[in-house]
Amino acid sequence: MSPGGSALRVDALRQTLAFATPHEVDALAAELLAIAGRARRPVRAAAARALILHWRRLTPDARRTLTALGAPTLHGLLRAMLRDADPDAQVAAASAAADLADPALLPAVIDHVLATPGSSPEVLDAAEASVNALIDGAATPAERRAIGLALGPLADRFEAHRRPALLAAFLRLAEHAGPTAGSIPRATLRPWLLQADHPCHLVFRGIIRKSPEPWARAAALSGLTHESLKAACLQR
């Protein structure tokens, strides 16, 4: 057996974890965490991947221990899993990204949504949760602006995902930014504001007019400065 654990042992633990009881999950996760912390690189990565695949079944302590592997290792795994052909891996990675709420993961989540048309609703639901968690975690105007710039492609390429909730997430930035922070970033809107028939215009206007969420009012106030949204904002 290689120092720290073998690939065969990791694979056996991964398969067992899928059918384990909650009590058994803790013991299996502890062994995988130990392997992830001390084994050689390929085995360490396989152990961490096995844990991410079962992210929702891990205890908060196990999740925190997994994040101690370091952002470069963990983020690299999550990005790879978002590109995986296995929908279970995609859902698990998006769920982990939602819980971690690290803005550095946002481009990978958005790339996943745009690059995988026809993804299952479960995969896209997890991606939506991830995007909203990242918005909730934005603490400064600079972070909100960075998120707004990253979310711009979701509006520009709406037909690639056709998920109004992802556009609603963009408008939610208004709730967090406040009335003086430029809450709907003009730089992210300009490329497709020039196209009057762009599919996202209709979606944005519908959200602003009809959404019962408290942030919709803040979005309407912010959107008054954008000609394509002005009429809908005035009707709010």
mmCIF file of C-alpha atoms in Angstrom:
data_model
loop_
_atom_site.group_PDB
_atom_site.id
_atom_site.type_symbol
_atom_site.label_atom_id
_atom_site.label_comp_id
_atom_site.label_asym_id
_atom_site.label_seq_id
_atom_site.Cartn_x
_atom_site.Cartn_y
_atom_site.Cartn_z
ATOM 1 C CA MET A 1 0.000 0.000 0.000
ATOM 2 C CA SER A 2 1.313 3.451 -0.853
ATOM 3 C CA PRO A 3 2.073 5.860 2.008
ATOM 4 C CA GLY A 4 -1.110 7.393 3.341
ATOM 5 C CA GLY A 5 -3.519 5.063 1.504
ATOM 6 C CA SER A 6 -4.077 3.391 -1.843
ATOM 7 C CA ALA A 7 -6.248 4.221 -4.823
ATOM 8 C CA LEU A 8 -8.052 0.916 -4.373
ATOM 9 C CA ARG A 9 -8.873 1.780 -0.761
ATOM 10 C CA VAL A 10 -10.178 5.204 -1.794
ATOM 11 C CA ASP A 11 -12.387 3.630 -4.451
ATOM 12 C CA ALA A 12 -13.761 1.127 -1.948
ATOM 13 C CA LEU A 13 -14.527 3.905 0.542
ATOM 14 C CA ARG A 14 -16.190 5.983 -2.171
ATOM 15 C CA GLN A 15 -18.496 3.146 -3.162
ATOM 16 C CA THR A 16 -19.314 2.290 0.445
ATOM 17 C CA LEU A 17 -20.065 5.921 1.276
ATOM 18 C CA ALA A 18 -22.901 5.948 -1.257
ATOM 19 C CA PHE A 19 -24.851 3.380 0.797
ATOM 20 C CA ALA A 20 -23.680 4.197 4.319
ATOM 21 C CA THR A 21 -25.922 5.160 7.225
ATOM 22 C CA PRO A 22 -25.409 8.635 8.735
ATOM 23 C CA HIS A 23 -23.339 7.087 11.556
ATOM 24 C CA GLU A 24 -21.193 5.171 9.077
ATOM 25 C CA VAL A 25 -20.696 8.262 6.947
ATOM 26 C CA ASP A 26 -18.723 9.924 9.745
ATOM 27 C CA ALA A 27 -16.264 7.028 10.040
ATOM 28 C CA LEU A 28 -15.828 6.646 6.285
ATOM 29 C CA ALA A 29 -15.393 10.388 5.813
ATOM 30 C CA ALA A 30 -12.791 10.488 8.595
ATOM 31 C CA GLU A 31 -10.698 7.842 6.822
ATOM 32 C CA LEU A 32 -11.005 9.625 3.474
ATOM 33 C CA LEU A 33 -10.064 12.918 5.121
ATOM 34 C CA ALA A 34 -7.000 11.281 6.624
ATOM 35 C CA ILE A 35 -5.992 9.959 3.194
ATOM 36 C CA ALA A 36 -6.675 13.338 1.598
ATOM 37 C CA GLY A 37 -4.362 14.941 4.123
ATOM 38 C CA ARG A 38 -1.347 12.649 3.833
ATOM 39 C CA ALA A 39 -1.373 10.472 0.706
ATOM 40 C CA ARG A 40 0.497 11.070 -2.531
ATOM 41 C CA ARG A 41 -1.051 13.628 -4.864
ATOM 42 C CA PRO A 42 -3.175 11.412 -7.180
ATOM 43 C CA VAL A 43 -4.582 9.427 -4.249
ATOM 44 C CA ARG A 44 -5.102 12.596 -2.212
ATOM 45 C CA ALA A 45 -7.079 14.146 -5.071
ATOM 46 C CA ALA A 46 -9.166 10.978 -5.486
ATOM 47 C CA ALA A 47 -10.002 10.981 -1.761
ATOM 48 C CA ALA A 48 -11.031 14.637 -1.838
ATOM 49 C CA ARG A 49 -13.142 14.020 -4.941
ATOM 50 C CA ALA A 50 -14.890 11.104 -3.217
ATOM 51 C CA LEU A 51 -15.772 13.398 -0.326
ATOM 52 C CA ILE A 52 -17.048 16.183 -2.599
ATOM 53 C CA LEU A 53 -19.255 13.659 -4.415
ATOM 54 C CA HIS A 54 -21.010 13.117 -1.074
ATOM 55 C CA TRP A 55 -20.797 16.735 0.081
ATOM 56 C CA ARG A 56 -24.410 16.909 1.233
ATOM 57 C CA ARG A 57 -23.929 13.880 3.497
ATOM 58 C CA LEU A 58 -20.845 15.239 5.246
ATOM 59 C CA THR A 59 -21.047 16.822 8.668
ATOM 60 C CA PRO A 60 -20.090 20.496 9.000
ATOM 61 C CA ASP A 61 -16.864 19.421 10.728
ATOM 62 C CA ALA A 62 -15.949 17.127 7.838
ATOM 63 C CA ARG A 63 -16.616 19.921 5.338
ATOM 64 C CA ARG A 64 -14.414 22.304 7.294
ATOM 65 C CA THR A 65 -11.628 19.726 7.418
ATOM 66 C CA LEU A 66 -11.880 19.251 3.673
ATOM 67 C CA THR A 67 -11.532 22.998 3.067
ATOM 68 C CA ALA A 68 -8.288 22.861 5.076
ATOM 69 C CA LEU A 69 -6.707 21.193 2.034
ATOM 70 C CA GLY A 70 -6.344 24.715 0.698
ATOM 71 C CA ALA A 71 -8.143 26.767 -1.918
ATOM 72 C CA PRO A 72 -5.882 25.850 -4.876
ATOM 73 C CA THR A 73 -6.438 22.112 -4.360
ATOM 74 C CA LEU A 74 -10.137 22.328 -3.534
ATOM 75 C CA HIS A 75 -10.981 24.892 -6.218
ATOM 76 C CA GLY A 76 -9.127 22.882 -8.831
ATOM 77 C CA LEU A 77 -11.153 19.799 -7.962
ATOM 78 C CA LEU A 78 -14.438 21.692 -8.017
ATOM 79 C CA ARG A 79 -13.664 23.233 -11.406
ATOM 80 C CA ALA A 80 -12.797 19.820 -12.808
ATOM 81 C CA MET A 81 -15.970 18.287 -11.373
ATOM 82 C CA LEU A 82 -18.139 21.051 -12.837
ATOM 83 C CA ARG A 83 -16.769 20.007 -16.235
ATOM 84 C CA ASP A 84 -17.283 16.308 -15.520
ATOM 85 C CA ALA A 85 -19.603 14.300 -17.758
ATOM 86 C CA ASP A 86 -21.215 12.798 -14.646
ATOM 87 C CA PRO A 87 -24.232 14.923 -13.560
ATOM 88 C CA ASP A 88 -23.771 13.733 -9.964
ATOM 89 C CA ALA A 89 -20.275 15.235 -9.949
ATOM 90 C CA GLN A 90 -21.613 18.491 -11.380
ATOM 91 C CA VAL A 91 -24.353 18.747 -8.751
ATOM 92 C CA ALA A 92 -21.959 17.922 -5.926
ATOM 93 C CA ALA A 93 -19.410 20.505 -7.078
ATOM 94 C CA ALA A 94 -22.040 23.229 -7.500
ATOM 95 C CA SER A 95 -23.456 22.405 -4.059
ATOM 96 C CA ALA A 96 -20.012 22.627 -2.499
ATOM 97 C CA ALA A 97 -19.376 25.930 -4.288
ATOM 98 C CA ALA A 98 -22.672 27.256 -2.883
ATOM 99 C CA ASP A 99 -21.688 26.341 0.671
ATOM 100 C CA LEU A 100 -18.151 27.685 0.332
ATOM 101 C CA ALA A 101 -19.466 30.996 -1.112
ATOM 102 C CA ASP A 102 -16.030 31.903 -2.464
ATOM 103 C CA PRO A 103 -16.228 34.494 -5.280
ATOM 104 C CA ALA A 104 -13.173 32.896 -6.874
ATOM 105 C CA LEU A 105 -15.399 29.950 -7.826
ATOM 106 C CA LEU A 106 -18.042 32.053 -9.588
ATOM 107 C CA PRO A 107 -16.441 32.047 -13.064
ATOM 108 C CA ALA A 108 -16.242 28.244 -12.965
ATOM 109 C CA VAL A 109 -19.928 27.960 -12.013
ATOM 110 C CA ILE A 110 -20.969 30.381 -14.772
ATOM 111 C CA ASP A 111 -18.771 28.653 -17.345
ATOM 112 C CA HIS A 112 -20.435 25.386 -16.364
ATOM 113 C CA VAL A 113 -23.935 26.801 -16.888
ATOM 114 C CA LEU A 114 -23.067 28.303 -20.266
ATOM 115 C CA ALA A 115 -21.033 25.360 -21.526
ATOM 116 C CA THR A 116 -23.549 22.627 -20.731
ATOM 117 C CA PRO A 117 -26.874 23.425 -22.425
ATOM 118 C CA GLY A 118 -29.460 20.792 -21.659
ATOM 119 C CA SER A 119 -28.147 20.142 -18.155
ATOM 120 C CA SER A 120 -30.586 18.484 -15.807
ATOM 121 C CA PRO A 121 -32.781 20.729 -13.626
ATOM 122 C CA GLU A 122 -30.970 19.390 -10.560
ATOM 123 C CA VAL A 123 -27.616 20.538 -11.926
ATOM 124 C CA LEU A 124 -28.954 24.002 -12.784
ATOM 125 C CA ASP A 125 -30.729 24.276 -9.414
ATOM 126 C CA ALA A 126 -27.397 23.645 -7.707
ATOM 127 C CA ALA A 127 -25.719 26.241 -9.916
ATOM 128 C CA GLU A 128 -28.424 28.790 -9.055
ATOM 129 C CA ALA A 129 -27.947 28.112 -5.350
ATOM 130 C CA SER A 130 -24.222 28.615 -5.790
ATOM 131 C CA VAL A 131 -24.656 31.952 -7.572
ATOM 132 C CA ASN A 132 -27.079 33.235 -4.921
ATOM 133 C CA ALA A 133 -24.812 32.120 -2.073
ATOM 134 C CA LEU A 134 -21.915 33.991 -3.655
ATOM 135 C CA ILE A 135 -24.052 37.136 -3.906
ATOM 136 C CA ASP A 136 -25.072 36.757 -0.255
ATOM 137 C CA GLY A 137 -21.408 36.452 0.706
ATOM 138 C CA ALA A 138 -20.311 39.622 -1.097
ATOM 139 C CA ALA A 139 -19.186 42.001 1.633
ATOM 140 C CA THR A 140 -17.926 45.068 -0.244
ATOM 141 C CA PRO A 141 -18.924 47.166 -3.269
ATOM 142 C CA ALA A 142 -15.801 45.914 -5.051
ATOM 143 C CA GLU A 143 -16.874 42.302 -4.538
ATOM 144 C CA ARG A 144 -20.399 43.080 -5.757
ATOM 145 C CA ARG A 145 -19.039 44.787 -8.852
ATOM 146 C CA ALA A 146 -16.809 41.786 -9.577
ATOM 147 C CA ILE A 147 -19.793 39.456 -9.207
ATOM 148 C CA GLY A 148 -21.906 41.689 -11.459
ATOM 149 C CA LEU A 149 -19.230 41.608 -14.142
ATOM 150 C CA ALA A 150 -18.998 37.827 -13.845
ATOM 151 C CA LEU A 151 -22.787 37.417 -14.069
ATOM 152 C CA GLY A 152 -23.061 39.563 -17.213
ATOM 153 C CA PRO A 153 -22.545 36.593 -19.582
ATOM 154 C CA LEU A 154 -25.567 34.850 -18.032
ATOM 155 C CA ALA A 155 -27.713 37.678 -19.379
ATOM 156 C CA ASP A 156 -25.877 37.995 -22.672
ATOM 157 C CA ARG A 157 -26.277 34.255 -23.338
ATOM 158 C CA PHE A 158 -29.668 33.718 -21.730
ATOM 159 C CA GLU A 159 -30.763 31.323 -24.457
ATOM 160 C CA ALA A 160 -27.936 28.942 -23.463
ATOM 161 C CA HIS A 161 -29.588 28.236 -20.102
ATOM 162 C CA ARG A 162 -33.068 29.870 -20.167
ATOM 163 C CA ARG A 163 -33.164 30.132 -16.385
ATOM 164 C CA PRO A 164 -34.891 33.371 -15.305
ATOM 165 C CA ALA A 165 -33.719 32.732 -11.742
ATOM 166 C CA LEU A 166 -30.134 33.299 -12.860
ATOM 167 C CA LEU A 167 -31.104 36.714 -14.231
ATOM 168 C CA ALA A 168 -32.986 37.402 -11.009
ATOM 169 C CA ALA A 169 -29.743 36.669 -9.160
ATOM 170 C CA PHE A 170 -28.107 39.427 -11.199
ATOM 171 C CA LEU A 171 -30.842 41.890 -10.187
ATOM 172 C CA ARG A 172 -30.426 40.852 -6.544
ATOM 173 C CA LEU A 173 -27.176 42.795 -6.514
ATOM 174 C CA ALA A 174 -29.354 45.898 -6.106
ATOM 175 C CA GLU A 175 -30.563 44.681 -2.711
ATOM 176 C CA HIS A 176 -26.997 44.329 -1.443
ATOM 177 C CA ALA A 177 -25.447 47.375 -3.058
ATOM 178 C CA GLY A 178 -27.839 50.027 -1.816
ATOM 179 C CA PRO A 179 -29.069 53.158 -3.616
ATOM 180 C CA THR A 180 -25.695 54.850 -4.144
ATOM 181 C CA ALA A 181 -23.456 51.934 -5.110
ATOM 182 C CA GLY A 182 -24.323 51.533 -8.780
ATOM 183 C CA SER A 183 -26.120 48.311 -8.002
ATOM 184 C CA ILE A 184 -26.813 47.152 -11.570
ATOM 185 C CA PRO A 185 -23.312 47.456 -13.049
ATOM 186 C CA ARG A 186 -23.619 49.401 -16.309
ATOM 187 C CA ALA A 187 -20.460 47.829 -17.707
ATOM 188 C CA THR A 188 -22.050 44.390 -17.507
ATOM 189 C CA LEU A 189 -25.248 45.511 -19.241
ATOM 190 C CA ARG A 190 -23.914 47.602 -22.109
ATOM 191 C CA PRO A 191 -23.078 44.819 -24.626
ATOM 192 C CA TRP A 192 -26.619 43.541 -24.804
ATOM 193 C CA LEU A 193 -28.537 46.711 -23.883
ATOM 194 C CA LEU A 194 -27.766 47.870 -27.409
ATOM 195 C CA GLN A 195 -29.818 44.954 -28.777
ATOM 196 C CA ALA A 196 -33.457 45.940 -28.279
ATOM 197 C CA ASP A 197 -34.670 42.447 -29.151
ATOM 198 C CA HIS A 198 -32.248 40.591 -26.879
ATOM 199 C CA PRO A 199 -34.135 37.764 -25.082
ATOM 200 C CA CYS A 200 -32.943 38.841 -21.652
ATOM 201 C CA HIS A 201 -34.712 42.234 -21.891
ATOM 202 C CA LEU A 202 -38.142 40.642 -21.673
ATOM 203 C CA VAL A 203 -37.069 38.503 -18.710
ATOM 204 C CA PHE A 204 -35.598 41.428 -16.788
ATOM 205 C CA ARG A 205 -38.692 43.539 -17.328
ATOM 206 C CA GLY A 206 -40.956 40.710 -16.185
ATOM 207 C CA ILE A 207 -38.914 40.146 -13.036
ATOM 208 C CA ILE A 208 -38.908 43.837 -12.154
ATOM 209 C CA ARG A 209 -42.659 44.187 -12.720
ATOM 210 C CA LYS A 210 -43.878 40.980 -11.070
ATOM 211 C CA SER A 211 -41.385 39.617 -8.567
ATOM 212 C CA PRO A 212 -42.728 39.661 -4.995
ATOM 213 C CA GLU A 213 -39.193 39.649 -3.580
ATOM 214 C CA PRO A 214 -38.097 42.718 -1.575
ATOM 215 C CA TRP A 215 -34.980 43.154 -3.729
ATOM 216 C CA ALA A 216 -37.129 43.779 -6.832
ATOM 217 C CA ARG A 217 -37.982 47.278 -5.610
ATOM 218 C CA ALA A 218 -34.291 48.104 -5.164
ATOM 219 C CA ALA A 219 -33.624 46.688 -8.642
ATOM 220 C CA ALA A 220 -36.379 48.898 -10.067
ATOM 221 C CA LEU A 221 -34.852 52.009 -8.507
ATOM 222 C CA SER A 222 -31.441 51.092 -9.834
ATOM 223 C CA GLY A 223 -32.766 50.194 -13.276
ATOM 224 C CA LEU A 224 -34.291 53.640 -13.849
ATOM 225 C CA THR A 225 -30.956 54.734 -15.304
ATOM 226 C CA HIS A 226 -31.140 52.042 -18.010
ATOM 227 C CA GLU A 227 -33.384 52.966 -20.917
ATOM 228 C CA SER A 228 -34.416 49.391 -21.759
ATOM 229 C CA LEU A 229 -35.638 48.806 -18.184
ATOM 230 C CA LYS A 230 -37.058 52.249 -17.412
ATOM 231 C CA ALA A 231 -40.704 51.604 -18.327
ATOM 232 C CA ALA A 232 -40.851 48.416 -16.279
ATOM 233 C CA CYS A 233 -39.174 50.147 -13.349
ATOM 234 C CA LEU A 234 -41.716 52.971 -13.420
ATOM 235 C CA GLN A 235 -44.552 50.445 -13.355
ATOM 236 C CA ARG A 236 -43.151 48.748 -10.254
#
